[in-house]
PDB file of C-alpha atoms in Angstrom:
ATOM      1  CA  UNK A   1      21.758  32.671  18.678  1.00 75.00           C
ATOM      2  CA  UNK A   2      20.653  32.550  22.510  1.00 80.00           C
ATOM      3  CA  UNK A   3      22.749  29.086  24.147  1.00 82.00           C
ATOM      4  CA  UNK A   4      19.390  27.625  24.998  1.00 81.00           C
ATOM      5  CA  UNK A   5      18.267  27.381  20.972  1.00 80.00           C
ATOM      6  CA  UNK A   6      21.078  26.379  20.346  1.00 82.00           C
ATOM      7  CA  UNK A   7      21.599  23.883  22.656  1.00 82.00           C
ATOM      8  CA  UNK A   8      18.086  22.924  21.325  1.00 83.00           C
ATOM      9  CA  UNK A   9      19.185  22.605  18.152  1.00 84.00           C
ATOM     10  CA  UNK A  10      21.506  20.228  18.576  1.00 81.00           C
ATOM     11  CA  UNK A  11      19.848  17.508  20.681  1.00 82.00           C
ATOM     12  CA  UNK A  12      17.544  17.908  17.954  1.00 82.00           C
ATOM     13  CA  UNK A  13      19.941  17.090  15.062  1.00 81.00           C
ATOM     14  CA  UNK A  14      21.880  14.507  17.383  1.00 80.00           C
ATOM     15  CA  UNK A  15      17.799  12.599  18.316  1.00 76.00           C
ATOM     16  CA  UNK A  16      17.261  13.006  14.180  1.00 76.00           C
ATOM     17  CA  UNK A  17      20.929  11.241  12.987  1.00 77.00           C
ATOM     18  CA  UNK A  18      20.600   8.681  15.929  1.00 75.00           C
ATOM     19  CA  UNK A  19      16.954   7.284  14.960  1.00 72.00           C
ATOM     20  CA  UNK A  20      18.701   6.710  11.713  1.00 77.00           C
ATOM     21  CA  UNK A  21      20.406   3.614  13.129  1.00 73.00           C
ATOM     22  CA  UNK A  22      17.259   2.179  14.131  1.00 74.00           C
ATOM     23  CA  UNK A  23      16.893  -1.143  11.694  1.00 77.00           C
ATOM     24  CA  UNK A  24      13.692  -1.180   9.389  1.00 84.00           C
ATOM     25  CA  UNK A  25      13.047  -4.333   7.466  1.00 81.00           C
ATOM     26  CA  UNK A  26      12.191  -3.072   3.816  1.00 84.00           C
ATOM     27  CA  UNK A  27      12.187  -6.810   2.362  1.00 89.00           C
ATOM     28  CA  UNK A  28      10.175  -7.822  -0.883  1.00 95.00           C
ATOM     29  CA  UNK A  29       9.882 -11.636  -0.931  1.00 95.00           C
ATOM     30  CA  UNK A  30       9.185 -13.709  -3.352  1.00 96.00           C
ATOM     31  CA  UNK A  31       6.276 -13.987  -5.407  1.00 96.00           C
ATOM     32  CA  UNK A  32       4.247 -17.245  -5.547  1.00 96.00           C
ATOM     33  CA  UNK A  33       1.506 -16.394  -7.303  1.00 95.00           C
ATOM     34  CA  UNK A  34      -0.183 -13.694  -9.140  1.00 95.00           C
ATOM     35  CA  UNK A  35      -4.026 -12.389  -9.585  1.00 95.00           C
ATOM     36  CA  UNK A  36      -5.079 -13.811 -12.645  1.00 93.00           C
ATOM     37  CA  UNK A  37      -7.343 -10.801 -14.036  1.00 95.00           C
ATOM     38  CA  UNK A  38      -7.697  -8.646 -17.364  1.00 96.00           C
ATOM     39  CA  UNK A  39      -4.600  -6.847 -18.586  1.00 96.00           C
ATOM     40  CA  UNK A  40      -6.693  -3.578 -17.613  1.00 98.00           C
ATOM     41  CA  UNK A  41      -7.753  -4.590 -13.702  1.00 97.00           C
ATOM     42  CA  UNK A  42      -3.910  -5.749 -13.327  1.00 97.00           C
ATOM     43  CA  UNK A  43      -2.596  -2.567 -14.600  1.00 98.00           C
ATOM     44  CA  UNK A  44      -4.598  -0.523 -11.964  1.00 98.00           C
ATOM     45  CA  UNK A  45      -3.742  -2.651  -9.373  1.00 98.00           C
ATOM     46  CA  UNK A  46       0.219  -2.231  -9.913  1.00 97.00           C
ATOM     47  CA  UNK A  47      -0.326   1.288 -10.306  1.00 97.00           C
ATOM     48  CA  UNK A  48      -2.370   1.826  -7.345  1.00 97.00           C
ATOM     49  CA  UNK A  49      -2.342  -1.013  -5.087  1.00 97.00           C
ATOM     50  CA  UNK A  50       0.807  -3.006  -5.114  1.00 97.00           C
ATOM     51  CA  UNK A  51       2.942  -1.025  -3.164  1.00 96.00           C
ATOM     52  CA  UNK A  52       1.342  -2.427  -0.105  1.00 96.00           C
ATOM     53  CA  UNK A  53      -0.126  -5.146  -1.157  1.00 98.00           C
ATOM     54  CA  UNK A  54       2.410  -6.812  -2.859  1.00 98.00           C
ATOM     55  CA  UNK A  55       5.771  -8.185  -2.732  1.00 98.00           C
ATOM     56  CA  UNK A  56       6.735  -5.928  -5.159  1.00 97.00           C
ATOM     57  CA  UNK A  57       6.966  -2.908  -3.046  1.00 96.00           C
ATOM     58  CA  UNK A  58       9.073   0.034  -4.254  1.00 94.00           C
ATOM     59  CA  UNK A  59      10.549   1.473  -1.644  1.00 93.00           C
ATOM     60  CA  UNK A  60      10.993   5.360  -2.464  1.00 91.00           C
ATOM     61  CA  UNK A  61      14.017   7.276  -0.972  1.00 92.00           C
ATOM     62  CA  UNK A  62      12.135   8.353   1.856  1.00 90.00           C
ATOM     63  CA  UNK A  63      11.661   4.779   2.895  1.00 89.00           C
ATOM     64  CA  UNK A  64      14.732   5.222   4.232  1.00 91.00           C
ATOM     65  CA  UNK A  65      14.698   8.324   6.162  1.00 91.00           C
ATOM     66  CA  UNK A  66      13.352   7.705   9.961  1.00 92.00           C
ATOM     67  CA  UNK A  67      10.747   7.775  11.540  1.00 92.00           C
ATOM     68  CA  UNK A  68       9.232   7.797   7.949  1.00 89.00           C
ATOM     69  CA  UNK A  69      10.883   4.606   7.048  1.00 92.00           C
ATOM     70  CA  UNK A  70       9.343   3.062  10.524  1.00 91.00           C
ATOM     71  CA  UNK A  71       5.678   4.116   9.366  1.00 91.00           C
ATOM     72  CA  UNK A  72       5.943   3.017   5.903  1.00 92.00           C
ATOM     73  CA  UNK A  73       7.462  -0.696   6.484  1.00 94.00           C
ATOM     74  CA  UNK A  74       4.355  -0.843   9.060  1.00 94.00           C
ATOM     75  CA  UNK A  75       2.075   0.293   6.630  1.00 94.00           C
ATOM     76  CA  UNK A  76       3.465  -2.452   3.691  1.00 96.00           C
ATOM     77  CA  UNK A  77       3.331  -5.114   6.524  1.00 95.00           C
ATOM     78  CA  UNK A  78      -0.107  -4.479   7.462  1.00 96.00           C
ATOM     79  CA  UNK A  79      -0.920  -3.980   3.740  1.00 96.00           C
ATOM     80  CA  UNK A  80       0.424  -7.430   3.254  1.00 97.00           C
ATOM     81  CA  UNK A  81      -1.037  -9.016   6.281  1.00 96.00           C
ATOM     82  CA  UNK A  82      -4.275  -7.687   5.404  1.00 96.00           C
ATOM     83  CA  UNK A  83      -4.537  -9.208   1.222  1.00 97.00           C
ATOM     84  CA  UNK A  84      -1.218  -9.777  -1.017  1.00 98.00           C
ATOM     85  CA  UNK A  85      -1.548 -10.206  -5.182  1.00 98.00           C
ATOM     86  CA  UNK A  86       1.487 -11.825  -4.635  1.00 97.00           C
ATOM     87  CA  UNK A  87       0.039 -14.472  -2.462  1.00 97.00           C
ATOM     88  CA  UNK A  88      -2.836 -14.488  -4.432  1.00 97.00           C
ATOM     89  CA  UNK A  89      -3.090 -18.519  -5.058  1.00 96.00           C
ATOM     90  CA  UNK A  90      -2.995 -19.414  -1.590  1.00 96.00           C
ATOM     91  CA  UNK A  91      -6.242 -17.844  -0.445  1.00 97.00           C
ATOM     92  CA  UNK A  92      -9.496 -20.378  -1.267  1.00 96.00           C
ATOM     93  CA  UNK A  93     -11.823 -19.214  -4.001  1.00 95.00           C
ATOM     94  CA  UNK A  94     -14.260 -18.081  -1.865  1.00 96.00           C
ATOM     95  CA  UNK A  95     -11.459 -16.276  -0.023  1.00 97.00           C
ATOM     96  CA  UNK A  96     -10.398 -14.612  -3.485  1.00 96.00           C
ATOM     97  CA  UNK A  97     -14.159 -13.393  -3.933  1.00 95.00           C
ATOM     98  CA  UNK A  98     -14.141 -11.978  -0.485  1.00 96.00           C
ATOM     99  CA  UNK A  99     -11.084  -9.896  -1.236  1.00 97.00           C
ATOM    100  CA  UNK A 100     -12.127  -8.982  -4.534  1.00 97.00           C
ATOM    101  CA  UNK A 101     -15.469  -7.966  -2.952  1.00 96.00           C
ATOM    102  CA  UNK A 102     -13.625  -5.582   0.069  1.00 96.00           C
ATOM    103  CA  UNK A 103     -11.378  -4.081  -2.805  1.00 96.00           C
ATOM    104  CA  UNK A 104     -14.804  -2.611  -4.686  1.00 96.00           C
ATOM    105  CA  UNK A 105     -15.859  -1.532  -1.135  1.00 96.00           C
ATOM    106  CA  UNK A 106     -12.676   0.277   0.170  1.00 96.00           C
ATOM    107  CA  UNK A 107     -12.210   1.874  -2.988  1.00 97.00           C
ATOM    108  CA  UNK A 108     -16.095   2.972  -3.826  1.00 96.00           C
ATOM    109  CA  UNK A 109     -15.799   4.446  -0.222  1.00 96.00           C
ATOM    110  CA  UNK A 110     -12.840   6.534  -0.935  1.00 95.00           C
ATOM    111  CA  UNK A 111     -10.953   4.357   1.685  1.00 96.00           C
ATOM    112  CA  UNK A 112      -7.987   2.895  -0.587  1.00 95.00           C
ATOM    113  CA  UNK A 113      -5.433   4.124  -1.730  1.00 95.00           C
ATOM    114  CA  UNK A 114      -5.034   5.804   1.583  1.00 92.00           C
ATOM    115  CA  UNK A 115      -5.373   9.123   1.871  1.00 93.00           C
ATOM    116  CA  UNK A 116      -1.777  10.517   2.639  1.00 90.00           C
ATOM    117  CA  UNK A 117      -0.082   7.617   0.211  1.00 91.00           C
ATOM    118  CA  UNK A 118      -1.993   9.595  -3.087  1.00 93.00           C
ATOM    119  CA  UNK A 119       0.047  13.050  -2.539  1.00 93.00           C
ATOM    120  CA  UNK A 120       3.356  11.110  -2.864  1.00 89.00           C
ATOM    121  CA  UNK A 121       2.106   9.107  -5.943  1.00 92.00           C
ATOM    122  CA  UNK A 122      -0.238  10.639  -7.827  1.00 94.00           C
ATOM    123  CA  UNK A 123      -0.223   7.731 -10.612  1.00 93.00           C
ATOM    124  CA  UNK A 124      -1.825   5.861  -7.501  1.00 95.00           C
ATOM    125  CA  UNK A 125      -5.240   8.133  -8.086  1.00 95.00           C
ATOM    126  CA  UNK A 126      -8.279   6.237  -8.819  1.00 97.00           C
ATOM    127  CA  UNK A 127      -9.993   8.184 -11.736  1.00 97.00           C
ATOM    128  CA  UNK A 128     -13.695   7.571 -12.571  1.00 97.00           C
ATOM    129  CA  UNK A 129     -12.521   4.804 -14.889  1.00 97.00           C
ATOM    130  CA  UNK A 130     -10.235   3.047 -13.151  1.00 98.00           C
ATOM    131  CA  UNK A 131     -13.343   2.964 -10.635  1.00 97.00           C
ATOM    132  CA  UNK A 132     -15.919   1.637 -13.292  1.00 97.00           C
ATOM    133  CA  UNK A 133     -13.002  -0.943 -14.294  1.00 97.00           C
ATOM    134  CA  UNK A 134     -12.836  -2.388 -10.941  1.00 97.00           C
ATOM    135  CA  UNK A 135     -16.681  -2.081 -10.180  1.00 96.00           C
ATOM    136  CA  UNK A 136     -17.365  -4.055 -13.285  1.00 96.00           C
ATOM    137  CA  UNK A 137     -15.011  -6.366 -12.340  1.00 96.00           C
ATOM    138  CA  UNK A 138     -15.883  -6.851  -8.598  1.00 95.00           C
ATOM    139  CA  UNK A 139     -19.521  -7.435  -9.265  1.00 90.00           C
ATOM    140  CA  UNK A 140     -20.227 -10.727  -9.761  1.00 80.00           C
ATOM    141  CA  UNK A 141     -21.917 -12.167 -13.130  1.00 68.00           C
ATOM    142  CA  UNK A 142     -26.245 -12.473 -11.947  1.00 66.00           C
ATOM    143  CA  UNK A 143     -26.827 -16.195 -11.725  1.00 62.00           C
ATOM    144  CA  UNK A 144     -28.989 -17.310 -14.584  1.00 59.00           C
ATOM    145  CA  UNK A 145     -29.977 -20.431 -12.275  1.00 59.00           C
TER     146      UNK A 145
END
């Protein structure tokens, strides 16, 4: 091997073993409260949804590896920031509708899970049922009024 790859080589292990040391906060808090839905809505948001949404994250092995672990404890933040089930009782009611309202419309537009998070967990894959579940679920009951 020519010096120059090799020398290559090496700042590129030493960058990759260094970034290591860089701190990532992979926390799961507690829960407070819990969607209060049908057995079958609650099951397909665990499967598929409470990874990031959640306190309940499980962190896989690459959660730990930089600078995967870096975009993945963004990505749960964010997640979290943006609607947690394990929060759930603290938003208002109308809050709760709006959320329940943007999780039909992220998911009929292909938008949630994300994209690259489906590869690595395939039990996260909305099928055509899990998708008439949480449509039936989302819409609201016509008022009779």
């Amino acid at each position: 091997m020519k010096p120059p790859v090799k020398r290559s080589l090496i700042a590129i292990a030493a960058v990759a073993a260094l970034i290591q040391l860089v701190p990532v906060h992979r926390t799961n808090p507690p829960v407070t409260s819990d969607i209060a839905t049908s057995g079958e809505v609650h099951a397909i948001l665990r499967r598929a949804c409470y990874d990031c949404h959640s306190n309940e994250t499980r962190w896989p092995w690459y959660s730990h590896v930089a600078p995967v672990s870096w975009l993945l404890a963004r990505d749960v933040s964010m997640g979290r920031r943006h609607m947690n089930f394990s929060e759930w009782g603290q938003y208002t009611s109308d809050k709760q509708d709006a959320k329940i309202q943007s999780i039909w419309e992220q998911v009929s537009h292909d938008q949630m899970p994300l994209w690259f998070y489906r590869p690595l967990h395939p039990a996260a894959k909305l099928t055509d049922a899990d998708r008439a579940v949480l449509q039936a679920w989302a819409t609201p009951a016509p008022d009779l009024h």
